[in-house]
Phi, psi and omega in degrees: 000147177291124187257357176203155175233124186237144176246126183240103178052050187275139171243136181234156178162198182233124180058239179267355183274117178271122178274319178204148179219172179069027183277121176227120182194167180224136172257130181251147173298143177093005180234142169263117182247132178252132179257118184240145178174163182291161178301137175085001183278342177123013182298312180294323177298319178296315179298316181295327177289318178297328180279353182081013180282334176221152190288148172286134180282320176196169183088197186214138173245127181242137170247110191065234180256013187243132177295143178304323182295343182271354180277133171278174187298316181295317180295321180295320180293337177268357183248321184236125171253141184222139175242113182259164182283327183290143182276139178260161185276078181236028187289329187272048176207164178278166177300317179299318179296321178297311181296325180296337177298339177298341179272358184304322179299343182255332184252344192085156187301322181255017182288160178270136179279139176273175177300323179294320177300316180297322178295320179295318177297315179300317182292323179296316178294320179296322183299324181257006172075038181236019180303323181290349180260003193302331182266354181288146172287142183301325182288355176261359184277152169288168179301318181294319179294320179296320179298318178296322179295321178294323177293319178299321177301318180292322177296322179294340179288338176053050179266150176289340179242131176233127177243133182226131181256107180050056184291342181262009190302323186251013185260150174286173188300315181298318179294325178296314179299315181298322180292316176303314181296319178298312181296322178295318179297317178298318179300313185284307187289323183253006178052050177267156173264114185233124177233128178228139171275149181199153168256001185273075188297320184298316178291322178299318179297329185266332191241346179276151175279329182210149179242135169255116179260118185255107179227250174292330175212192179253124176239146185248132183220154175250127178298154359281149179280146176288155176303327181294313181294315180295323179294321177295325184279318187252341192100143188298324183294314180291320179301320181297327180290332185270339185264000000 
């Protein structure tokens, strides 16, 4: 299994527009890493670039010993799972059917699921607490329920790398804590590489193994953060309220 994902002097953006450059960092298997930064700074762009959804402007991204650019589509779908904030048009299906799409890299889009595939789908729904919703149509779900279903779909994909863009955005506090705990357990028990963007700084400070702070550049820290680092990132007044 790929045990690390590394960024070497990476530049990200759209076309000729550079959103951020000089990014160098490493994600290790077994850690839950939270990416924090203000809106519009490039967090989602970084995730989409790591997932291979948009081209790298410069630098190199490695998964294990292999460049991201060397992965074909099928191989990438078996390596990286991603949960994005934008909603996709999957309303005309049940929750079980949605989660089952996570098995597509192994069965093909119209492939038949085996008994083992069904067990994996069941376990994914159970992990995020939506087994009771399996027969519901996606368009009848609340925002929080839909988010959990999308996460379950990614878990069913069984990739060594999971990227999540604001996965707790529509969840209540208890559900947010449970999701952090679930992702941390998956990282540790299954040795997955997990990176999530979040604005939930207090939970990130308490439950993440490592923090990526995205401001003028990307800096990597291990909680707890010192007052100096937190003050530089948030401003001294806000930092004082959190410490």
